[in-house]
Structure formats: C-alpha cells, structure tokens
Coordinates of C-alpha atoms in Angstrom, one line a residue:
Chain A
M1 CA 0.0 0.0 0.0
S2 CA 1.2 3.5 -0.7
D3 CA 2.2 6.2 1.7
P4 CA -0.5 8.0 3.7
M5 CA -2.2 11.1 2.3
R6 CA -1.6 14.3 4.1
I7 CA -4.9 15.9 4.8
R8 CA -5.5 19.3 6.4
A9 CA -9.0 20.4 7.4
Q10 CA -9.4 23.8 8.9
L11 CA -12.6 25.5 10.0
T12 CA -12.7 29.2 8.9
G13 CA -15.9 30.9 9.7
D14 CA -18.6 28.3 8.8
K15 CA -16.5 26.7 6.1
V16 CA -14.0 23.9 6.2
D17 CA -10.9 24.4 4.1
V18 CA -9.6 21.0 3.0
R19 CA -6.2 20.4 1.5
V20 CA -5.1 16.9 0.5
L21 CA -1.7 15.8 -0.7
M22 CA -1.6 12.2 -2.0
A23 CA 1.4 10.0 -2.7
H24 CA 1.0 8.4 -6.1
E25 CA 3.1 8.0 -9.2
M26 CA 0.4 9.0 -11.6
E27 CA 2.1 7.2 -14.6
T28 CA 0.5 8.3 -17.9
G29 CA 1.2 5.2 -19.9
L30 CA 3.0 7.3 -22.5
R31 CA 6.4 7.5 -20.9
K32 CA 9.2 5.1 -21.9
D33 CA 11.7 3.7 -19.5
A34 CA 15.5 3.5 -20.1
A35 CA 15.1 0.3 -22.1
G36 CA 12.6 1.9 -24.4
K37 CA 9.6 0.0 -23.0
I38 CA 6.4 1.9 -22.3
V39 CA 5.7 2.3 -18.6
P40 CA 2.2 1.1 -18.0
A41 CA -0.4 3.6 -17.0
H42 CA -0.9 3.8 -13.2
F43 CA -3.1 6.6 -11.9
I44 CA -5.8 7.5 -9.5
Q45 CA -9.2 7.3 -11.1
N46 CA -11.6 8.1 -8.3
V47 CA -11.4 10.3 -5.2
I48 CA -14.1 10.7 -2.7
A49 CA -14.2 12.8 0.4
T50 CA -16.8 12.4 3.1
C51 CA -17.6 14.1 6.4
N52 CA -20.2 12.8 8.9
G53 CA -21.3 10.2 6.4
K54 CA -22.0 12.8 3.7
T55 CA -20.0 13.0 0.5
V56 CA -18.4 16.5 0.3
L57 CA -16.5 16.0 -2.9
S58 CA -16.0 13.3 -5.5
A59 CA -13.7 13.3 -8.4
Q60 CA -12.8 11.3 -11.5
W61 CA -9.2 11.8 -12.6
G62 CA -7.2 10.9 -15.7
P63 CA -3.5 10.2 -16.0
S64 CA -2.7 13.9 -16.7
V65 CA -3.2 14.9 -13.1
S66 CA 0.3 15.6 -11.7
K67 CA 2.4 13.1 -9.7
N68 CA 1.7 13.2 -6.0
P69 CA -1.6 15.0 -6.6
T70 CA -2.9 17.8 -4.6
L71 CA -6.5 18.8 -4.1
S72 CA -8.2 21.6 -2.3
F73 CA -11.8 22.5 -1.8
R74 CA -14.1 24.0 0.8
F75 CA -17.4 22.8 2.3
S76 CA -19.8 23.9 5.0
G77 CA -21.9 22.0 7.6
A78 CA -19.2 20.6 9.8
K79 CA -17.6 21.6 13.1
V80 CA -14.2 21.3 14.9
G81 CA -13.5 17.7 15.8
D82 CA -15.5 16.2 12.9
K83 CA -13.6 13.8 10.7
V84 CA -12.9 14.3 7.0
I85 CA -12.3 11.0 5.3
V86 CA -10.6 10.8 1.9
T87 CA -10.4 7.6 -0.2
W88 CA -8.8 7.1 -3.6
V89 CA -8.9 4.2 -6.0
D90 CA -6.5 3.8 -8.9
N91 CA -6.7 2.0 -12.2
K92 CA -5.1 -1.1 -10.8
G93 CA -7.7 -1.3 -8.0
D94 CA -5.4 -0.2 -5.3
K95 CA -7.0 2.1 -2.8
R96 CA -6.1 4.1 0.2
T97 CA -8.2 5.8 2.9
D98 CA -7.0 8.4 5.3
E99 CA -8.7 10.8 7.6
A100 CA -8.1 14.1 9.5
L101 CA -9.8 15.9 12.3
I102 CA -11.2 19.3 11.6
T103 CA -9.2 21.9 13.5
A104 CA -9.9 25.6 14.1
A105 CA -8.0 28.0 12.0
A106 CA -5.1 29.5 13.8
Chain B
M1 CA 2.6 18.1 14.4
N2 CA -0.9 17.3 15.7
R3 CA -2.2 16.2 12.4
R4 CA 0.7 13.9 11.8
D5 CA 0.4 12.3 15.2
V6 CA -3.3 11.6 14.4
L7 CA -2.3 10.0 11.1
K8 CA 0.3 7.8 12.7
T9 CA -1.5 6.7 15.8
S10 CA -4.8 6.0 14.0
G11 CA -2.9 3.3 12.2
G12 CA -4.1 1.0 9.4
T13 CA -6.6 -1.3 11.1
M14 CA -8.6 1.5 12.8
V15 CA -8.9 3.4 9.6
M16 CA -10.1 0.3 7.8
A17 CA -12.6 -0.5 10.5
L18 CA -13.9 3.1 10.5
A19 CA -14.1 3.2 6.8
A20 CA -15.8 -0.1 6.6
S21 CA -18.4 0.8 9.2
A22 CA -19.1 4.0 7.3
G23 CA -19.9 1.9 4.2
L24 CA -17.0 3.7 2.5
F25 CA -15.6 0.8 0.6
R26 CA -18.9 0.2 -1.0
T27 CA -19.2 3.8 -2.2
G28 CA -15.5 3.6 -3.3
E29 CA -16.3 0.6 -5.5
A30 CA -19.4 2.2 -6.9
F31 CA -17.4 5.2 -7.8
A32 CA -14.7 3.1 -9.4
Q33 CA -17.3 1.7 -11.8
E34 CA -18.5 5.2 -12.5
W35 CA -15.2 6.3 -14.1
N36 CA -16.3 7.9 -17.3
K37 CA -13.8 6.1 -19.6
S38 CA -15.1 7.7 -22.9
A39 CA -14.8 11.2 -21.5
F40 CA -11.1 10.6 -20.7
E41 CA -10.4 9.2 -24.2
V42 CA -11.5 12.0 -26.4
K43 CA -9.4 14.9 -27.7
N44 CA -11.4 18.1 -27.4
L45 CA -13.9 20.1 -25.4
N46 CA -17.0 19.3 -27.5
D47 CA -16.4 15.5 -27.4
V48 CA -15.9 15.7 -23.6
V49 CA -19.2 17.5 -23.2
K50 CA -20.8 14.8 -25.4
A51 CA -19.2 12.0 -23.3
M52 CA -20.7 13.7 -20.2
G53 CA -24.1 13.6 -21.7
G54 CA -24.4 17.2 -23.0
S55 CA -24.5 18.7 -26.5
T56 CA -22.6 21.9 -26.5
A57 CA -20.9 24.2 -24.0
T58 CA -21.2 28.0 -24.0
E59 CA -18.5 30.4 -22.8
S60 CA -19.3 32.0 -19.5
K61 CA -17.8 34.9 -17.6
D62 CA -19.0 33.5 -14.3
I63 CA -16.3 30.9 -14.4
S64 CA -12.8 32.0 -13.4
F65 CA -9.4 30.4 -12.9
V66 CA -7.7 30.4 -9.5
N67 CA -4.0 30.4 -9.3
A68 CA -3.5 29.0 -12.9
P69 CA -0.2 30.6 -14.2
D70 CA 0.2 32.5 -17.5
I71 CA 3.6 30.8 -17.9
A72 CA 4.4 27.4 -16.4
E73 CA 8.1 26.6 -16.1
N74 CA 7.5 23.0 -15.4
G75 CA 4.7 21.3 -17.4
A76 CA 4.7 18.3 -15.1
V77 CA 3.2 20.3 -12.3
V78 CA 0.9 23.1 -13.3
P79 CA -1.4 24.4 -10.6
V80 CA -5.0 24.9 -12.0
G81 CA -8.0 25.9 -10.0
A82 CA -11.4 27.0 -11.1
T83 CA -14.4 28.6 -9.4
S84 CA -17.9 28.9 -10.7
K85 CA -20.5 31.6 -9.8
I86 CA -23.2 29.8 -11.9
P87 CA -26.1 28.8 -9.7
K88 CA -26.6 25.0 -9.3
T89 CA -23.1 24.1 -10.3
E90 CA -22.9 20.3 -10.3
S91 CA -19.4 19.6 -11.5
I92 CA -16.2 21.3 -12.5
S93 CA -13.8 19.7 -15.0
I94 CA -10.3 20.7 -16.0
L95 CA -9.3 20.1 -19.7
V96 CA -5.9 20.7 -21.4
E97 CA -6.6 21.1 -25.1
K98 CA -3.2 19.8 -26.5
N99 CA -2.7 16.9 -24.1
P100 CA -3.0 13.4 -25.7
N101 CA -6.4 13.3 -24.0
A102 CA -8.1 16.5 -23.2
L103 CA -9.9 15.8 -19.9
S104 CA -7.6 15.9 -16.9
A105 CA -9.9 15.9 -13.9
S106 CA -13.6 16.1 -13.2
F107 CA -15.0 17.1 -9.8
T108 CA -18.6 16.5 -8.6
I109 CA -19.7 19.3 -6.3
P110 CA -22.5 18.2 -3.8
D111 CA -24.7 20.7 -2.0
G112 CA -22.8 22.4 0.8
T113 CA -19.5 22.4 -1.0
E114 CA -18.3 25.5 -2.7
P115 CA -18.0 25.4 -6.5
T116 CA -14.2 26.0 -6.2
I117 CA -11.5 23.4 -6.6
T118 CA -7.8 23.5 -7.2
T119 CA -5.4 20.7 -8.2
R120 CA -2.3 20.3 -10.3
V121 CA -2.1 18.9 -13.8
K122 CA 0.5 17.9 -16.4
M123 CA 0.8 19.7 -19.7
G124 CA 2.8 18.4 -22.6
Q125 CA 3.1 21.8 -24.3
T126 CA 1.7 25.4 -24.4
S127 CA -2.1 24.9 -24.6
N128 CA -5.5 26.3 -23.9
V129 CA -6.8 25.1 -20.5
Y130 CA -10.5 24.9 -20.1
A131 CA -12.6 24.9 -17.0
L132 CA -15.8 23.1 -17.9
V133 CA -18.8 23.6 -15.6
K134 CA -22.0 21.6 -15.6
A135 CA -24.8 23.6 -13.9
D136 CA -28.5 22.7 -13.9
G137 CA -27.9 20.2 -16.7
K138 CA -26.2 22.7 -19.0
F139 CA -22.5 23.1 -19.8
F140 CA -20.4 26.3 -19.6
Y141 CA -16.7 26.9 -20.0
A142 CA -13.9 29.4 -19.5
V143 CA -10.6 29.2 -21.3
K144 CA -7.1 30.4 -20.6
E145 CA -3.8 29.9 -22.4
V146 CA -1.0 28.6 -20.3
K147 CA 2.5 28.7 -21.8
V148 CA 4.8 25.8 -21.0
T149 CA 8.5 26.2 -21.2
L150 CA 9.3 22.5 -20.2
G151 CA 6.9 19.7 -21.2
G152 CA 5.5 17.3 -18.7
C153 CA 4.7 14.2 -20.7
G154 CA 8.2 12.7 -20.7
G155 CA 9.3 15.1 -23.5

C-alpha cells in the first residue's frame, strides 16, 4: 500500500478548508523507461471525500493529473473535531483511505 | 505536528474499521465503476461535453481560474483551479486542449460544497486550458492559455 495522504481540514468561519496531498506515481502510460519500453499507466481514477457520512466532494481523474496529486476544496456543515475521510482508487484497483480531524484556523 | 500524530496513531486497522463501518468501501467501488472512460479518451472540449451527456458548452464569464499561471516553467506540475458563480453548479472539470487526451480531472460538487477546486495537472506543451462547468444540466466553460517552457509528458 502506498504512503499516507496528508490531509488538512481547517474551519474558517462556517466553512471547512480541506487540502489533500496524495502520494502516487500518476504514470501516464505514454512514458518510456531507459530500455525503451512503455511504462504502463498507473493513476488515481476516483477520489471521494466524506464528512459525517455525507459526501463532500467526489472526483474522476485521468492520467494527466500531476504526480503526487494535490486537491483543495471548501465545504460547510461541519464543526471542529469532525472527521474528513478521503479515499482514492487507482486503475489497478489499489485504494487508500486516510482521515483528518477538523481543526480551528489559527 | 498534531495532524501527523493523528495519522500515525490511528494506524491501518482502525482506519479500515472506521471506513468499513461508514460503508465507505462500497461507495468507493461504486465510484470506481463510474469512471467515465469515454470522457477521458477524447481529444477536445466538445467531445468531452458529449461524453458527459451534454450537447454543447457556452463560454461564461461566471467561471474564473484560480492560481493558474500564465507561464508554467514545469509542465509536469501546473497548478490549476477553477471557481464557478453559476447557480446549481454540479461539476467542474479541467481540460488541457493539447494533451493526448483533453480531460484531466472532473469534480462533482455536492450541496454544501463551494464550487471552487484546485489541483495540479501535467501539460505536454503550451495549450489552452478549459474549466468546464455543468450547472443545472447545462455546460459552460472558460478558457485560458498557459504557456509551458518545459513539457510534462516525458518530452
């Protein structure tokens, strides 16, 4: 399994600011290795973020999202101490789920 | 530090248990099946709109780019964000016209989430970047040229 995501969720006013940094190669399937062989595509296809059982963002990605993808978005309807849970699934069926507690903005 | 401690101490098993109890794996799989393969295989804006079930997209001044550069020094990592002021925005997609396949990422915005997202994409060369918004069943877009001085697709 790949490395954990870094997730930051901060409550500012009534909105939660979420930033996610994922660890993934995001191989396009177009690149060749030193031996001239094509490196097979390996990329995150689906991302879903939930909070209190409700989906707050979902995404479909192609291979042209950068290596070690970042994502930021903002949602309302949560409070400090609630959990934001992020899951990704890649084209090989690997998946990873991480979570972060919502903190108050400094 | 706090956030990292949480990540470390929560460990694999607890995360799995929590996720399973929240029914997350089921939704994860459902979403995996929903990957819109045809939309990711076509070459231009109109075909992407069609693959998403629309007919045409109209240009809109209510969509703007957030922190997308005019000139990107490294095409492998180009920050692109988009925000939509169109009521009932359902999804925001990022397209790069001259990439091998145009569609890069597509975000579904549920109620309660702001129609603003940012991410990072790869660009093979200088190209128009589109922010495509689906709102109330209709498609709108904004376009911006991003100049790339070093390609990001292995070139």
